[in-house]
Amino acid sequence: MKTIAIIPARFGSSRFPGKPLTLILGKPLIQWVYEQALKVEDLDGVWVATDDARIFDCVASFGGRALMTRDDHPSGSDRLAEAATLLKLAPEDIVINIQGDQPVFPPDLISQLAAVLRRDPEVVMVTPVKRLSDPLVAANPNTVKVVFDRAGRALYFSRSLLPFWRDGGHPTYYRHLGIYAYRVQFLQEFVHLSVGRWEAAEKLEQLRALEHGFAIHIVETTGDTREVDTPEDARQVEEFLRHRASA
């Protein structure tokens, strides 16, 4: 059983065109993500999956491995599924979907996600969450919240505040971090499922799995994570990395 990390990356973005090539401390964002993935101890390979020659060439320039995929994929998961096919991965292999805009994440978190799939053959999809207590951050629709049952299976993901704390107090939320681990067989099935009602409303493709009755298992982390959705995020990540390097 192989465990492969694939980083889907596209050049076009309505909020931040060319995001993967944005320089952070003189290094392209996609390179930060790739090099962080290389720190994961038990991976059998790291690849970038892209539909843009500029990103492909950038990855090649720093010695990384990239795959050219079709340019008509509706989601990162579809791009991931094509990449898994191009790599001739077996149905039982594990694919880790690391977002191309996530330059900071704990490498051991990736190992934890893969370990859940290795331990339990019934699990098909795993994703991490982090406890969140700042109501202003939680209220941001770009911060995806999740609630889950006592067995650690997701009940729902939303851009709205979830749950609603009727009596106030000191509410706690769980932020979804957007990294996924799948079995290849399930990934190939997932991308052929019809888009669900709630997925279309929230624009969150993980809801497709829940709407079709598949369980998404949750792993909680306390480690630092940073995502780049906007140019302002890029500036904040740059400051974070600069501070971390000088500490």
PDB file of C-alpha atoms in Angstrom:
ATOM      1  CA  MET A   1       0.000   0.000   0.000  1.00  0.00           C
ATOM      2  CA  LYS A   2       1.500   3.328  -1.121  1.00  0.00           C
ATOM      3  CA  THR A   3       0.814   6.730   0.406  1.00  0.00           C
ATOM      4  CA  ILE A   4       1.191   9.603  -2.057  1.00  0.00           C
ATOM      5  CA  ALA A   5       0.705  13.334  -1.475  1.00  0.00           C
ATOM      6  CA  ILE A   6      -0.751  15.241  -4.413  1.00  0.00           C
ATOM      7  CA  ILE A   7      -0.970  19.027  -4.431  1.00  0.00           C
ATOM      8  CA  PRO A   8      -3.599  20.317  -6.888  1.00  0.00           C
ATOM      9  CA  ALA A   9      -2.685  23.769  -8.186  1.00  0.00           C
ATOM     10  CA  ARG A  10      -4.301  25.991 -10.794  1.00  0.00           C
ATOM     11  CA  PHE A  11      -3.295  29.416 -12.053  1.00  0.00           C
ATOM     12  CA  GLY A  12      -6.771  30.879 -12.464  1.00  0.00           C
ATOM     13  CA  SER A  13      -8.485  32.187  -9.340  1.00  0.00           C
ATOM     14  CA  SER A  14     -11.191  34.820  -9.098  1.00  0.00           C
ATOM     15  CA  ARG A  15      -9.852  36.171  -5.807  1.00  0.00           C
ATOM     16  CA  PHE A  16      -6.130  35.711  -6.396  1.00  0.00           C
ATOM     17  CA  PRO A  17      -5.001  34.949  -9.985  1.00  0.00           C
ATOM     18  CA  GLY A  18      -1.585  33.314 -10.196  1.00  0.00           C
ATOM     19  CA  LYS A  19      -1.617  32.456  -6.494  1.00  0.00           C
ATOM     20  CA  PRO A  20       0.649  29.350  -6.679  1.00  0.00           C
ATOM     21  CA  LEU A  21       3.467  31.465  -8.141  1.00  0.00           C
ATOM     22  CA  THR A  22       3.156  34.306  -5.632  1.00  0.00           C
ATOM     23  CA  LEU A  23       6.525  34.929  -4.014  1.00  0.00           C
ATOM     24  CA  ILE A  24       6.723  34.551  -0.247  1.00  0.00           C
ATOM     25  CA  LEU A  25      10.139  35.493   1.119  1.00  0.00           C
ATOM     26  CA  GLY A  26      11.443  35.137  -2.433  1.00  0.00           C
ATOM     27  CA  LYS A  27      10.089  31.619  -2.958  1.00  0.00           C
ATOM     28  CA  PRO A  28       6.916  30.642  -4.899  1.00  0.00           C
ATOM     29  CA  LEU A  29       3.984  29.617  -2.720  1.00  0.00           C
ATOM     30  CA  ILE A  30       3.775  26.214  -4.429  1.00  0.00           C
ATOM     31  CA  GLN A  31       7.406  25.544  -3.482  1.00  0.00           C
ATOM     32  CA  TRP A  32       6.664  26.246   0.187  1.00  0.00           C
ATOM     33  CA  VAL A  33       3.810  23.726   0.081  1.00  0.00           C
ATOM     34  CA  TYR A  34       5.856  21.113  -1.779  1.00  0.00           C
ATOM     35  CA  GLU A  35       8.853  21.377   0.531  1.00  0.00           C
ATOM     36  CA  GLN A  36       6.623  21.139   3.602  1.00  0.00           C
ATOM     37  CA  ALA A  37       5.088  17.950   2.190  1.00  0.00           C
ATOM     38  CA  LEU A  38       8.578  16.486   1.739  1.00  0.00           C
ATOM     39  CA  LYS A  39       9.010  16.676   5.530  1.00  0.00           C
ATOM     40  CA  VAL A  40       6.312  14.024   6.040  1.00  0.00           C
ATOM     41  CA  GLU A  41       8.232  10.894   6.998  1.00  0.00           C
ATOM     42  CA  ASP A  42       6.102   8.070   5.645  1.00  0.00           C
ATOM     43  CA  LEU A  43       5.141   9.277   2.170  1.00  0.00           C
ATOM     44  CA  ASP A  44       6.073   7.322  -0.945  1.00  0.00           C
ATOM     45  CA  GLY A  45       6.039  10.418  -3.129  1.00  0.00           C
ATOM     46  CA  VAL A  46       4.946  14.050  -3.528  1.00  0.00           C
ATOM     47  CA  TRP A  47       3.492  15.442  -6.764  1.00  0.00           C
ATOM     48  CA  VAL A  48       1.917  18.684  -7.951  1.00  0.00           C
ATOM     49  CA  ALA A  49      -1.085  18.246 -10.271  1.00  0.00           C
ATOM     50  CA  THR A  50      -1.696  21.281 -12.469  1.00  0.00           C
ATOM     51  CA  ASP A  51      -3.247  22.344 -15.759  1.00  0.00           C
ATOM     52  CA  ASP A  52      -0.894  25.280 -16.294  1.00  0.00           C
ATOM     53  CA  ALA A  53       2.550  25.111 -17.913  1.00  0.00           C
ATOM     54  CA  ARG A  54       3.790  28.023 -15.789  1.00  0.00           C
ATOM     55  CA  ILE A  55       3.150  26.079 -12.589  1.00  0.00           C
ATOM     56  CA  PHE A  56       4.559  22.872 -14.110  1.00  0.00           C
ATOM     57  CA  ASP A  57       7.753  24.684 -15.128  1.00  0.00           C
ATOM     58  CA  CYS A  58       8.038  26.363 -11.731  1.00  0.00           C
ATOM     59  CA  VAL A  59       7.864  23.003  -9.936  1.00  0.00           C
ATOM     60  CA  ALA A  60      10.438  21.509 -12.309  1.00  0.00           C
ATOM     61  CA  SER A  61      12.745  24.494 -11.718  1.00  0.00           C
ATOM     62  CA  PHE A  62      13.095  23.731  -8.007  1.00  0.00           C
ATOM     63  CA  GLY A  63      13.470  19.981  -8.578  1.00  0.00           C
ATOM     64  CA  GLY A  64       9.905  18.963  -7.771  1.00  0.00           C
ATOM     65  CA  ARG A  65       7.685  16.481  -9.582  1.00  0.00           C
ATOM     66  CA  ALA A  66       4.577  17.633 -11.418  1.00  0.00           C
ATOM     67  CA  LEU A  67       1.820  16.185 -13.587  1.00  0.00           C
ATOM     68  CA  MET A  68      -0.077  18.000 -16.324  1.00  0.00           C
ATOM     69  CA  THR A  69      -3.809  17.379 -16.004  1.00  0.00           C
ATOM     70  CA  ARG A  70      -6.846  18.465 -17.996  1.00  0.00           C
ATOM     71  CA  ASP A  71      -7.999  22.065 -17.710  1.00  0.00           C
ATOM     72  CA  ASP A  72     -11.726  21.311 -17.383  1.00  0.00           C
ATOM     73  CA  HIS A  73     -11.822  19.845 -13.867  1.00  0.00           C
ATOM     74  CA  PRO A  74     -14.615  21.336 -11.731  1.00  0.00           C
ATOM     75  CA  SER A  75     -12.759  20.698  -8.463  1.00  0.00           C
ATOM     76  CA  GLY A  76      -9.427  19.835  -6.916  1.00  0.00           C
ATOM     77  CA  SER A  77     -10.703  16.334  -6.179  1.00  0.00           C
ATOM     78  CA  ASP A  78     -11.322  15.714  -9.882  1.00  0.00           C
ATOM     79  CA  ARG A  79      -7.777  16.840 -10.648  1.00  0.00           C
ATOM     80  CA  LEU A  80      -6.541  14.554  -7.873  1.00  0.00           C
ATOM     81  CA  ALA A  81      -8.424  11.586  -9.317  1.00  0.00           C
ATOM     82  CA  GLU A  82      -6.876  12.124 -12.753  1.00  0.00           C
ATOM     83  CA  ALA A  83      -3.430  12.380 -11.151  1.00  0.00           C
ATOM     84  CA  ALA A  84      -4.006   9.093  -9.303  1.00  0.00           C
ATOM     85  CA  THR A  85      -4.875   7.467 -12.636  1.00  0.00           C
ATOM     86  CA  LEU A  86      -1.779   8.928 -14.333  1.00  0.00           C
ATOM     87  CA  LEU A  87       0.369   7.581 -11.491  1.00  0.00           C
ATOM     88  CA  LYS A  88      -1.284   4.148 -11.849  1.00  0.00           C
ATOM     89  CA  LEU A  89      -2.098   3.987  -8.148  1.00  0.00           C
ATOM     90  CA  ALA A  90      -3.798   0.848  -6.858  1.00  0.00           C
ATOM     91  CA  PRO A  91      -7.340   0.955  -5.389  1.00  0.00           C
ATOM     92  CA  GLU A  92      -6.026   0.333  -1.870  1.00  0.00           C
ATOM     93  CA  ASP A  93      -3.368   3.071  -2.056  1.00  0.00           C
ATOM     94  CA  ILE A  94      -3.785   6.261  -0.038  1.00  0.00           C
ATOM     95  CA  VAL A  95      -3.813   9.744  -1.554  1.00  0.00           C
ATOM     96  CA  ILE A  96      -3.304  12.850   0.558  1.00  0.00           C
ATOM     97  CA  ASN A  97      -4.816  16.017  -0.919  1.00  0.00           C
ATOM     98  CA  ILE A  98      -2.685  18.927   0.300  1.00  0.00           C
ATOM     99  CA  GLN A  99      -4.047  22.269  -0.843  1.00  0.00           C
ATOM    100  CA  GLY A 100      -1.720  24.304  -3.047  1.00  0.00           C
ATOM    101  CA  ASP A 101      -2.353  27.371  -0.887  1.00  0.00           C
ATOM    102  CA  GLN A 102      -1.380  25.776   2.447  1.00  0.00           C
ATOM    103  CA  PRO A 103       2.332  26.523   3.024  1.00  0.00           C
ATOM    104  CA  VAL A 104       2.257  25.890   6.777  1.00  0.00           C
ATOM    105  CA  PHE A 105       0.985  22.650   8.301  1.00  0.00           C
ATOM    106  CA  PRO A 106       2.410  20.087  10.758  1.00  0.00           C
ATOM    107  CA  PRO A 107       4.055  17.249   8.778  1.00  0.00           C
ATOM    108  CA  ASP A 108       3.049  14.734  11.450  1.00  0.00           C
ATOM    109  CA  LEU A 109      -0.601  15.642  10.825  1.00  0.00           C
ATOM    110  CA  ILE A 110      -0.354  14.072   7.366  1.00  0.00           C
ATOM    111  CA  SER A 111       1.035  10.919   8.967  1.00  0.00           C
ATOM    112  CA  GLN A 112      -1.884  10.855  11.411  1.00  0.00           C
ATOM    113  CA  LEU A 113      -4.438  11.060   8.598  1.00  0.00           C
ATOM    114  CA  ALA A 114      -2.801   8.219   6.683  1.00  0.00           C
ATOM    115  CA  ALA A 115      -2.540   6.123   9.856  1.00  0.00           C
ATOM    116  CA  VAL A 116      -6.320   6.244  10.342  1.00  0.00           C
ATOM    117  CA  LEU A 117      -6.831   4.739   6.881  1.00  0.00           C
ATOM    118  CA  ARG A 118      -4.162   2.089   7.443  1.00  0.00           C
ATOM    119  CA  ARG A 119      -5.672   1.019  10.780  1.00  0.00           C
ATOM    120  CA  ASP A 120      -9.275   0.692   9.663  1.00  0.00           C
ATOM    121  CA  PRO A 121     -10.124  -0.667   6.203  1.00  0.00           C
ATOM    122  CA  GLU A 122     -13.698   0.613   6.580  1.00  0.00           C
ATOM    123  CA  VAL A 123     -12.557   4.261   6.665  1.00  0.00           C
ATOM    124  CA  VAL A 124     -12.472   5.895   3.217  1.00  0.00           C
ATOM    125  CA  MET A 125     -11.902   9.606   3.915  1.00  0.00           C
ATOM    126  CA  VAL A 126     -10.181  11.534   6.729  1.00  0.00           C
ATOM    127  CA  THR A 127      -9.690  15.274   7.299  1.00  0.00           C
ATOM    128  CA  PRO A 128      -8.264  17.479  10.102  1.00  0.00           C
ATOM    129  CA  VAL A 129      -9.891  20.122  12.279  1.00  0.00           C
ATOM    130  CA  LYS A 130      -8.599  22.639  14.801  1.00  0.00           C
ATOM    131  CA  ARG A 131     -10.378  24.096  17.815  1.00  0.00           C
ATOM    132  CA  LEU A 132     -11.322  27.747  17.346  1.00  0.00           C
ATOM    133  CA  SER A 133     -12.536  30.161  20.011  1.00  0.00           C
ATOM    134  CA  ASP A 134     -12.264  33.555  18.272  1.00  0.00           C
ATOM    135  CA  PRO A 135     -15.855  34.451  17.249  1.00  0.00           C
ATOM    136  CA  LEU A 136     -14.673  36.973  14.650  1.00  0.00           C
ATOM    137  CA  VAL A 137     -12.578  34.371  12.850  1.00  0.00           C
ATOM    138  CA  ALA A 138     -15.408  31.854  13.161  1.00  0.00           C
ATOM    139  CA  ALA A 139     -17.894  34.311  11.637  1.00  0.00           C
ATOM    140  CA  ASN A 140     -15.789  34.679   8.469  1.00  0.00           C
ATOM    141  CA  PRO A 141     -17.429  32.620   5.681  1.00  0.00           C
ATOM    142  CA  ASN A 142     -13.945  31.688   4.426  1.00  0.00           C
ATOM    143  CA  THR A 143     -13.481  29.847   7.731  1.00  0.00           C
ATOM    144  CA  VAL A 144     -15.263  26.524   7.255  1.00  0.00           C
ATOM    145  CA  LYS A 145     -16.699  25.111  10.474  1.00  0.00           C
ATOM    146  CA  VAL A 146     -17.525  21.478  11.200  1.00  0.00           C
ATOM    147  CA  VAL A 147     -19.511  19.565  13.807  1.00  0.00           C
ATOM    148  CA  PHE A 148     -18.915  15.862  14.401  1.00  0.00           C
ATOM    149  CA  ASP A 149     -20.286  12.977  16.429  1.00  0.00           C
ATOM    150  CA  ARG A 150     -18.742  11.199  19.414  1.00  0.00           C
ATOM    151  CA  ALA A 151     -17.069   8.679  17.134  1.00  0.00           C
ATOM    152  CA  GLY A 152     -15.242  11.481  15.302  1.00  0.00           C
ATOM    153  CA  ARG A 153     -17.351  11.423  12.144  1.00  0.00           C
ATOM    154  CA  ALA A 154     -18.371  14.690  10.513  1.00  0.00           C
ATOM    155  CA  LEU A 155     -22.041  15.631  10.728  1.00  0.00           C
ATOM    156  CA  TYR A 156     -21.907  18.841   8.678  1.00  0.00           C
ATOM    157  CA  PHE A 157     -19.534  21.493   7.315  1.00  0.00           C
ATOM    158  CA  SER A 158     -20.639  25.113   6.870  1.00  0.00           C
ATOM    159  CA  ARG A 159     -19.459  28.619   6.105  1.00  0.00           C
ATOM    160  CA  SER A 160     -22.068  29.859   8.588  1.00  0.00           C
ATOM    161  CA  LEU A 161     -21.487  29.772  12.335  1.00  0.00           C
ATOM    162  CA  LEU A 162     -21.800  26.140  13.314  1.00  0.00           C
ATOM    163  CA  PRO A 163     -23.114  25.358  15.845  1.00  0.00           C
ATOM    164  CA  PHE A 164     -25.206  28.330  16.936  1.00  0.00           C
ATOM    165  CA  TRP A 165     -24.600  28.875  20.656  1.00  0.00           C
ATOM    166  CA  ARG A 166     -28.049  30.049  21.724  1.00  0.00           C
ATOM    167  CA  ASP A 167     -27.078  30.960  25.292  1.00  0.00           C
ATOM    168  CA  GLY A 168     -23.829  32.712  24.384  1.00  0.00           C
ATOM    169  CA  GLY A 169     -21.075  32.181  26.928  1.00  0.00           C
ATOM    170  CA  HIS A 170     -17.696  31.102  25.580  1.00  0.00           C
ATOM    171  CA  PRO A 171     -18.471  29.258  22.350  1.00  0.00           C
ATOM    172  CA  THR A 172     -16.053  26.781  20.827  1.00  0.00           C
ATOM    173  CA  TYR A 173     -15.949  25.999  17.124  1.00  0.00           C
ATOM    174  CA  TYR A 174     -13.933  23.587  15.026  1.00  0.00           C
ATOM    175  CA  ARG A 175     -12.259  24.896  11.899  1.00  0.00           C
ATOM    176  CA  HIS A 176     -11.865  22.569   8.935  1.00  0.00           C
ATOM    177  CA  LEU A 177      -8.310  22.701   7.584  1.00  0.00           C
ATOM    178  CA  GLY A 178      -8.972  21.479   4.044  1.00  0.00           C
ATOM    179  CA  ILE A 179      -6.471  18.598   3.846  1.00  0.00           C
ATOM    180  CA  TYR A 180      -7.927  15.205   2.914  1.00  0.00           C
ATOM    181  CA  ALA A 181      -6.749  11.605   2.929  1.00  0.00           C
ATOM    182  CA  TYR A 182      -8.628   9.129   0.722  1.00  0.00           C
ATOM    183  CA  ARG A 183      -8.384   5.579  -0.435  1.00  0.00           C
ATOM    184  CA  VAL A 184      -7.885   5.714  -4.200  1.00  0.00           C
ATOM    185  CA  GLN A 185     -10.902   3.483  -4.820  1.00  0.00           C
ATOM    186  CA  PHE A 186     -13.163   5.881  -2.921  1.00  0.00           C
ATOM    187  CA  LEU A 187     -11.634   8.964  -4.575  1.00  0.00           C
ATOM    188  CA  GLN A 188     -12.452   7.563  -8.012  1.00  0.00           C
ATOM    189  CA  GLU A 189     -16.010   6.844  -6.863  1.00  0.00           C
ATOM    190  CA  PHE A 190     -16.390  10.238  -5.174  1.00  0.00           C
ATOM    191  CA  VAL A 191     -15.702  12.287  -8.305  1.00  0.00           C
ATOM    192  CA  HIS A 192     -18.490  10.458 -10.155  1.00  0.00           C
ATOM    193  CA  LEU A 193     -21.120  11.199  -7.501  1.00  0.00           C
ATOM    194  CA  SER A 194     -23.690  13.843  -8.384  1.00  0.00           C
ATOM    195  CA  VAL A 195     -23.281  17.280  -6.827  1.00  0.00           C
ATOM    196  CA  GLY A 196     -25.565  17.512  -3.818  1.00  0.00           C
ATOM    197  CA  ARG A 197     -27.972  20.213  -2.730  1.00  0.00           C
ATOM    198  CA  TRP A 198     -25.895  21.370   0.244  1.00  0.00           C
ATOM    199  CA  GLU A 199     -22.618  21.207  -1.668  1.00  0.00           C
ATOM    200  CA  ALA A 200     -24.109  23.526  -4.283  1.00  0.00           C
ATOM    201  CA  ALA A 201     -25.346  25.928  -1.603  1.00  0.00           C
ATOM    202  CA  GLU A 202     -22.171  26.081   0.503  1.00  0.00           C
ATOM    203  CA  LYS A 203     -19.674  25.474  -2.328  1.00  0.00           C
ATOM    204  CA  LEU A 204     -17.999  22.811  -0.165  1.00  0.00           C
ATOM    205  CA  GLU A 205     -17.320  19.619  -2.099  1.00  0.00           C
ATOM    206  CA  GLN A 206     -16.813  17.487   1.033  1.00  0.00           C
ATOM    207  CA  LEU A 207     -20.563  17.790   1.617  1.00  0.00           C
ATOM    208  CA  ARG A 208     -21.027  15.580  -1.447  1.00  0.00           C
ATOM    209  CA  ALA A 209     -19.641  12.636   0.518  1.00  0.00           C
ATOM    210  CA  LEU A 210     -21.986  13.263   3.453  1.00  0.00           C
ATOM    211  CA  GLU A 211     -25.030  13.741   1.221  1.00  0.00           C
ATOM    212  CA  HIS A 212     -24.342  10.393  -0.440  1.00  0.00           C
ATOM    213  CA  GLY A 213     -24.019   8.627   2.902  1.00  0.00           C
ATOM    214  CA  PHE A 214     -20.237   8.285   3.217  1.00  0.00           C
ATOM    215  CA  ALA A 215     -18.527   8.966   6.540  1.00  0.00           C
ATOM    216  CA  ILE A 216     -15.741  11.544   6.827  1.00  0.00           C
ATOM    217  CA  HIS A 217     -13.532  10.849   9.831  1.00  0.00           C
ATOM    218  CA  ILE A 218     -12.053  13.730  11.800  1.00  0.00           C
ATOM    219  CA  VAL A 219      -8.557  14.153  13.278  1.00  0.00           C
ATOM    220  CA  GLU A 220      -8.042  17.083  15.653  1.00  0.00           C
ATOM    221  CA  THR A 221      -4.754  18.985  15.572  1.00  0.00           C
ATOM    222  CA  THR A 222      -3.267  21.788  17.663  1.00  0.00           C
ATOM    223  CA  GLY A 223      -0.422  22.538  15.257  1.00  0.00           C
ATOM    224  CA  ASP A 224       0.120  25.748  13.314  1.00  0.00           C
ATOM    225  CA  THR A 225      -1.545  25.988   9.919  1.00  0.00           C
ATOM    226  CA  ARG A 226      -1.669  28.892   7.478  1.00  0.00           C
ATOM    227  CA  GLU A 227      -3.620  29.269   4.239  1.00  0.00           C
ATOM    228  CA  VAL A 228      -3.352  31.850   1.468  1.00  0.00           C
ATOM    229  CA  ASP A 229      -6.724  32.865   0.023  1.00  0.00           C
ATOM    230  CA  THR A 230      -5.991  36.540  -0.683  1.00  0.00           C
ATOM    231  CA  PRO A 231      -2.977  38.827  -1.224  1.00  0.00           C
ATOM    232  CA  GLU A 232      -3.389  39.991   2.379  1.00  0.00           C
ATOM    233  CA  ASP A 233      -3.118  36.371   3.546  1.00  0.00           C
ATOM    234  CA  ALA A 234       0.146  36.096   1.596  1.00  0.00           C
ATOM    235  CA  ARG A 235       1.540  39.106   3.446  1.00  0.00           C
ATOM    236  CA  GLN A 236       0.489  37.648   6.797  1.00  0.00           C
ATOM    237  CA  VAL A 237       2.032  34.259   5.995  1.00  0.00           C
ATOM    238  CA  GLU A 238       5.234  35.977   4.921  1.00  0.00           C
ATOM    239  CA  GLU A 239       5.381  37.792   8.260  1.00  0.00           C
ATOM    240  CA  PHE A 240       4.673  34.538  10.129  1.00  0.00           C
ATOM    241  CA  LEU A 241       7.470  32.704   8.310  1.00  0.00           C
ATOM    242  CA  ARG A 242       9.889  35.591   8.795  1.00  0.00           C
ATOM    243  CA  HIS A 243       9.154  35.647  12.518  1.00  0.00           C
ATOM    244  CA  ARG A 244       9.481  31.858  12.793  1.00  0.00           C
ATOM    245  CA  ALA A 245      12.843  31.897  11.014  1.00  0.00           C
ATOM    246  CA  SER A 246      14.212  34.520  13.413  1.00  0.00           C
ATOM    247  CA  ALA A 247      12.883  32.863  16.588  1.00  0.00           C
TER     248      ALA A 247
END
